[in-house]
């Protein structure tokens, strides 16, 4: 999560973007223990103040209800690039007559094969699944049952995926 935000921001900066926004739901951020917002705020600390874009944390998980909030945020803060999970964002940008990538770059944080029109962060769920099976197999081998006393986390670094929704690297 944190690595994905850092990768996305680094890729956007390498392409000349300066005002990078993050638009996610409060629910997604809370589920990730605020790793997304925390990573973005940490990255912003190294940016000059005029380049910092306030986070857009949608209050509802049903983003069909988020269009108005999104439009107001875009008009007020004018990011030149955006990191988001939401599939509604490209349509909302077009409705605002913003062209991708000419007017605004867009990175999909949870990139999938069906999203080839976008640059993004590929979470490598296949590798996560393999690591999870390995973890369960190890627990069974050691005759461990139930929830572990000390839970373990599986951290698989994501992969950057090039795509036409951002400018080429300089």
PDB file of C-alpha atoms in Angstrom:
ATOM      1  CA  UNK A   1       0.000   0.000   0.000  1.00  0.00           C
ATOM      2  CA  UNK A   2       2.590   2.509   1.095  1.00  0.00           C
ATOM      3  CA  UNK A   3       5.045   1.289  -1.540  1.00  0.00           C
ATOM      4  CA  UNK A   4       2.372   1.590  -4.236  1.00  0.00           C
ATOM      5  CA  UNK A   5       1.656   5.233  -3.421  1.00  0.00           C
ATOM      6  CA  UNK A   6       5.383   5.974  -3.321  1.00  0.00           C
ATOM      7  CA  UNK A   7       5.907   4.231  -6.684  1.00  0.00           C
ATOM      8  CA  UNK A   8       3.029   6.102  -8.284  1.00  0.00           C
ATOM      9  CA  UNK A   9       4.191   9.492  -7.003  1.00  0.00           C
ATOM     10  CA  UNK A  10       7.793   8.823  -8.105  1.00  0.00           C
ATOM     11  CA  UNK A  11       6.610   7.854 -11.594  1.00  0.00           C
ATOM     12  CA  UNK A  12       4.421  10.952 -11.842  1.00  0.00           C
ATOM     13  CA  UNK A  13       7.190  13.287 -10.666  1.00  0.00           C
ATOM     14  CA  UNK A  14       9.572  11.708 -13.222  1.00  0.00           C
ATOM     15  CA  UNK A  15       7.080  12.786 -15.893  1.00  0.00           C
ATOM     16  CA  UNK A  16       6.908  16.380 -14.699  1.00  0.00           C
ATOM     17  CA  UNK A  17       3.693  16.278 -12.689  1.00  0.00           C
ATOM     18  CA  UNK A  18       3.783  18.553  -9.645  1.00  0.00           C
ATOM     19  CA  UNK A  19       0.311  18.707  -8.080  1.00  0.00           C
ATOM     20  CA  UNK A  20      -0.530  15.077  -7.396  1.00  0.00           C
ATOM     21  CA  UNK A  21      -3.839  14.218  -5.770  1.00  0.00           C
ATOM     22  CA  UNK A  22      -5.149  11.071  -4.109  1.00  0.00           C
ATOM     23  CA  UNK A  23      -8.871  10.249  -4.316  1.00  0.00           C
ATOM     24  CA  UNK A  24     -10.079   7.205  -2.351  1.00  0.00           C
ATOM     25  CA  UNK A  25     -12.923   6.278  -0.039  1.00  0.00           C
ATOM     26  CA  UNK A  26     -12.609   6.623   3.705  1.00  0.00           C
ATOM     27  CA  UNK A  27     -13.606   2.962   3.946  1.00  0.00           C
ATOM     28  CA  UNK A  28     -10.724   1.760   1.722  1.00  0.00           C
ATOM     29  CA  UNK A  29      -8.240   3.911   3.608  1.00  0.00           C
ATOM     30  CA  UNK A  30      -9.506   2.738   7.010  1.00  0.00           C
ATOM     31  CA  UNK A  31      -9.440  -0.902   5.891  1.00  0.00           C
ATOM     32  CA  UNK A  32      -5.771  -0.419   4.999  1.00  0.00           C
ATOM     33  CA  UNK A  33      -5.104   1.131   8.421  1.00  0.00           C
ATOM     34  CA  UNK A  34      -4.721   4.529   6.727  1.00  0.00           C
ATOM     35  CA  UNK A  35      -1.667   3.369   4.806  1.00  0.00           C
ATOM     36  CA  UNK A  36      -2.798   5.155   1.627  1.00  0.00           C
ATOM     37  CA  UNK A  37      -3.483   8.547   3.173  1.00  0.00           C
ATOM     38  CA  UNK A  38      -0.458   8.184   5.451  1.00  0.00           C
ATOM     39  CA  UNK A  39       1.856   7.405   2.545  1.00  0.00           C
ATOM     40  CA  UNK A  40       0.536  10.323   0.515  1.00  0.00           C
ATOM     41  CA  UNK A  41       0.824  12.754   3.415  1.00  0.00           C
ATOM     42  CA  UNK A  42       4.370  11.536   4.066  1.00  0.00           C
ATOM     43  CA  UNK A  43       5.316  12.078   0.411  1.00  0.00           C
ATOM     44  CA  UNK A  44       3.743  15.539   0.461  1.00  0.00           C
ATOM     45  CA  UNK A  45       5.980  16.598   3.348  1.00  0.00           C
ATOM     46  CA  UNK A  46       8.912  16.656   0.919  1.00  0.00           C
ATOM     47  CA  UNK A  47       7.001  18.799  -1.604  1.00  0.00           C
ATOM     48  CA  UNK A  48       6.832  22.591  -1.619  1.00  0.00           C
ATOM     49  CA  UNK A  49       3.555  23.746  -0.018  1.00  0.00           C
ATOM     50  CA  UNK A  50       2.035  25.094  -3.268  1.00  0.00           C
ATOM     51  CA  UNK A  51       2.349  21.611  -4.805  1.00  0.00           C
ATOM     52  CA  UNK A  52       0.510  19.814  -1.997  1.00  0.00           C
ATOM     53  CA  UNK A  53      -3.021  18.777  -2.912  1.00  0.00           C
ATOM     54  CA  UNK A  54      -5.396  17.964  -0.029  1.00  0.00           C
ATOM     55  CA  UNK A  55      -6.516  14.343  -0.036  1.00  0.00           C
ATOM     56  CA  UNK A  56      -9.994  13.533  -1.293  1.00  0.00           C
ATOM     57  CA  UNK A  57     -11.442  10.925   1.050  1.00  0.00           C
ATOM     58  CA  UNK A  58     -14.926  10.101  -0.197  1.00  0.00           C
ATOM     59  CA  UNK A  59     -17.299   9.714   2.752  1.00  0.00           C
ATOM     60  CA  UNK A  60     -19.335   6.979   1.043  1.00  0.00           C
ATOM     61  CA  UNK A  61     -18.124   3.643  -0.249  1.00  0.00           C
ATOM     62  CA  UNK A  62     -20.735   3.856  -3.031  1.00  0.00           C
ATOM     63  CA  UNK A  63     -18.839   6.176  -5.339  1.00  0.00           C
ATOM     64  CA  UNK A  64     -21.762   6.724  -7.659  1.00  0.00           C
ATOM     65  CA  UNK A  65     -22.687   9.274  -5.001  1.00  0.00           C
ATOM     66  CA  UNK A  66     -19.246  10.900  -5.163  1.00  0.00           C
ATOM     67  CA  UNK A  67     -19.377  12.786  -8.463  1.00  0.00           C
ATOM     68  CA  UNK A  68     -20.316  16.168  -6.974  1.00  0.00           C
ATOM     69  CA  UNK A  69     -17.689  15.939  -4.233  1.00  0.00           C
ATOM     70  CA  UNK A  70     -15.108  14.971  -6.868  1.00  0.00           C
ATOM     71  CA  UNK A  71     -15.994  17.853  -9.226  1.00  0.00           C
ATOM     72  CA  UNK A  72     -15.766  20.424  -6.432  1.00  0.00           C
ATOM     73  CA  UNK A  73     -12.425  19.015  -5.266  1.00  0.00           C
ATOM     74  CA  UNK A  74     -10.937  19.023  -8.796  1.00  0.00           C
ATOM     75  CA  UNK A  75     -12.092  22.596  -9.483  1.00  0.00           C
ATOM     76  CA  UNK A  76     -10.854  23.872  -6.138  1.00  0.00           C
ATOM     77  CA  UNK A  77      -7.458  22.141  -5.934  1.00  0.00           C
ATOM     78  CA  UNK A  78      -6.591  21.614  -9.621  1.00  0.00           C
ATOM     79  CA  UNK A  79      -4.285  18.589  -9.433  1.00  0.00           C
ATOM     80  CA  UNK A  80      -2.293  17.884 -12.590  1.00  0.00           C
ATOM     81  CA  UNK A  81      -2.193  14.156 -11.764  1.00  0.00           C
ATOM     82  CA  UNK A  82      -4.397  11.852  -9.771  1.00  0.00           C
ATOM     83  CA  UNK A  83      -4.035   8.479  -8.052  1.00  0.00           C
ATOM     84  CA  UNK A  84      -7.325   6.679  -7.512  1.00  0.00           C
ATOM     85  CA  UNK A  85      -8.933   3.262  -7.150  1.00  0.00           C
ATOM     86  CA  UNK A  86     -12.262   4.243  -8.580  1.00  0.00           C
ATOM     87  CA  UNK A  87     -13.524   3.267 -12.020  1.00  0.00           C
ATOM     88  CA  UNK A  88     -15.835   6.309 -12.145  1.00  0.00           C
ATOM     89  CA  UNK A  89     -12.934   8.787 -12.138  1.00  0.00           C
ATOM     90  CA  UNK A  90     -12.140   8.715 -15.899  1.00  0.00           C
ATOM     91  CA  UNK A  91     -15.780   9.483 -16.746  1.00  0.00           C
ATOM     92  CA  UNK A  92     -15.921  12.253 -14.163  1.00  0.00           C
ATOM     93  CA  UNK A  93     -12.750  13.802 -15.614  1.00  0.00           C
ATOM     94  CA  UNK A  94     -14.233  13.695 -19.130  1.00  0.00           C
ATOM     95  CA  UNK A  95     -17.426  15.332 -17.851  1.00  0.00           C
ATOM     96  CA  UNK A  96     -15.217  18.143 -16.557  1.00  0.00           C
ATOM     97  CA  UNK A  97     -13.707  18.319 -20.073  1.00  0.00           C
ATOM     98  CA  UNK A  98     -10.311  17.272 -18.753  1.00  0.00           C
ATOM     99  CA  UNK A  99      -8.339  15.157 -21.200  1.00  0.00           C
ATOM    100  CA  UNK A 100      -6.261  12.219 -19.971  1.00  0.00           C
ATOM    101  CA  UNK A 101      -3.201  12.612 -20.060  1.00  0.00           C
ATOM    102  CA  UNK A 102      -3.078  16.031 -21.753  1.00  0.00           C
ATOM    103  CA  UNK A 103      -4.790  17.953 -18.942  1.00  0.00           C
ATOM    104  CA  UNK A 104      -4.459  15.503 -16.064  1.00  0.00           C
ATOM    105  CA  UNK A 105      -2.540  12.278 -15.521  1.00  0.00           C
ATOM    106  CA  UNK A 106      -4.346   9.316 -13.992  1.00  0.00           C
ATOM    107  CA  UNK A 107      -2.857   6.341 -12.155  1.00  0.00           C
ATOM    108  CA  UNK A 108      -5.079   3.446 -11.117  1.00  0.00           C
ATOM    109  CA  UNK A 109      -3.826   2.172  -7.776  1.00  0.00           C
ATOM    110  CA  UNK A 110      -5.481  -1.244  -8.099  1.00  0.00           C
ATOM    111  CA  UNK A 111      -4.580  -1.930 -11.745  1.00  0.00           C
ATOM    112  CA  UNK A 112      -5.895  -5.074 -13.462  1.00  0.00           C
ATOM    113  CA  UNK A 113      -5.536  -6.586 -16.948  1.00  0.00           C
ATOM    114  CA  UNK A 114      -8.853  -5.010 -17.949  1.00  0.00           C
ATOM    115  CA  UNK A 115      -7.358  -1.539 -17.341  1.00  0.00           C
ATOM    116  CA  UNK A 116      -4.813  -1.392 -20.150  1.00  0.00           C
ATOM    117  CA  UNK A 117      -5.889   2.178 -20.959  1.00  0.00           C
ATOM    118  CA  UNK A 118      -4.295   3.324 -17.716  1.00  0.00           C
ATOM    119  CA  UNK A 119      -0.971   3.425 -15.933  1.00  0.00           C
ATOM    120  CA  UNK A 120      -1.176   1.846 -12.548  1.00  0.00           C
ATOM    121  CA  UNK A 121      -0.019  -0.146  -9.597  1.00  0.00           C
ATOM    122  CA  UNK A 122      -0.465  -3.904 -10.036  1.00  0.00           C
ATOM    123  CA  UNK A 123      -0.968  -5.483  -6.630  1.00  0.00           C
ATOM    124  CA  UNK A 124       0.263  -8.933  -7.729  1.00  0.00           C
ATOM    125  CA  UNK A 125      -2.619 -10.795  -6.165  1.00  0.00           C
ATOM    126  CA  UNK A 126      -1.335 -14.023  -7.704  1.00  0.00           C
ATOM    127  CA  UNK A 127       1.864 -13.734  -5.651  1.00  0.00           C
ATOM    128  CA  UNK A 128      -0.119 -12.735  -2.567  1.00  0.00           C
ATOM    129  CA  UNK A 129      -2.258 -15.867  -2.956  1.00  0.00           C
ATOM    130  CA  UNK A 130       0.819 -18.097  -3.252  1.00  0.00           C
ATOM    131  CA  UNK A 131       2.347 -16.517  -0.137  1.00  0.00           C
ATOM    132  CA  UNK A 132      -0.929 -16.958   1.772  1.00  0.00           C
ATOM    133  CA  UNK A 133      -1.088 -20.648   0.850  1.00  0.00           C
ATOM    134  CA  UNK A 134       2.549 -21.046   1.928  1.00  0.00           C
ATOM    135  CA  UNK A 135       1.731 -19.411   5.252  1.00  0.00           C
ATOM    136  CA  UNK A 136      -1.252 -21.706   5.888  1.00  0.00           C
ATOM    137  CA  UNK A 137       0.773 -24.768   4.827  1.00  0.00           C
ATOM    138  CA  UNK A 138       3.515 -23.806   7.284  1.00  0.00           C
ATOM    139  CA  UNK A 139       0.964 -23.392  10.067  1.00  0.00           C
ATOM    140  CA  UNK A 140      -0.495 -26.823   9.315  1.00  0.00           C
ATOM    141  CA  UNK A 141       2.978 -28.362   9.205  1.00  0.00           C
ATOM    142  CA  UNK A 142       3.596 -27.004  12.705  1.00  0.00           C
ATOM    143  CA  UNK A 143       0.177 -28.203  13.918  1.00  0.00           C
ATOM    144  CA  UNK A 144      -0.994 -24.635  14.483  1.00  0.00           C
ATOM    145  CA  UNK A 145      -4.762 -24.118  14.504  1.00  0.00           C
ATOM    146  CA  UNK A 146      -7.002 -21.078  14.703  1.00  0.00           C
ATOM    147  CA  UNK A 147      -5.989 -17.457  14.751  1.00  0.00           C
ATOM    148  CA  UNK A 148      -2.278 -17.123  15.564  1.00  0.00           C
ATOM    149  CA  UNK A 149      -1.350 -15.461  18.833  1.00  0.00           C
ATOM    150  CA  UNK A 150       0.934 -13.176  16.830  1.00  0.00           C
ATOM    151  CA  UNK A 151      -0.658 -12.526  13.430  1.00  0.00           C
ATOM    152  CA  UNK A 152       1.615 -12.308  10.407  1.00  0.00           C
ATOM    153  CA  UNK A 153       1.303  -9.976   7.477  1.00  0.00           C
ATOM    154  CA  UNK A 154       2.188 -10.875   3.930  1.00  0.00           C
ATOM    155  CA  UNK A 155       3.834  -7.996   2.105  1.00  0.00           C
ATOM    156  CA  UNK A 156       4.390  -8.450  -1.617  1.00  0.00           C
ATOM    157  CA  UNK A 157       5.696  -5.323  -3.342  1.00  0.00           C
ATOM    158  CA  UNK A 158       3.474  -4.084  -6.163  1.00  0.00           C
ATOM    159  CA  UNK A 159       4.623  -3.578  -9.741  1.00  0.00           C
ATOM    160  CA  UNK A 160       4.450  -0.382 -11.772  1.00  0.00           C
ATOM    161  CA  UNK A 161       2.502  -0.726 -15.033  1.00  0.00           C
ATOM    162  CA  UNK A 162       3.102   1.781 -17.813  1.00  0.00           C
ATOM    163  CA  UNK A 163       0.019   3.089 -19.536  1.00  0.00           C
ATOM    164  CA  UNK A 164      -1.281   5.853 -21.794  1.00  0.00           C
ATOM    165  CA  UNK A 165      -3.066   7.741 -19.000  1.00  0.00           C
ATOM    166  CA  UNK A 166       0.115   9.631 -18.065  1.00  0.00           C
ATOM    167  CA  UNK A 167       2.758  11.507 -20.034  1.00  0.00           C
ATOM    168  CA  UNK A 168       5.849   9.632 -21.218  1.00  0.00           C
ATOM    169  CA  UNK A 169       8.884   9.817 -18.951  1.00  0.00           C
ATOM    170  CA  UNK A 170      11.149  12.792 -19.673  1.00  0.00           C
TER     171      UNK A 170
END
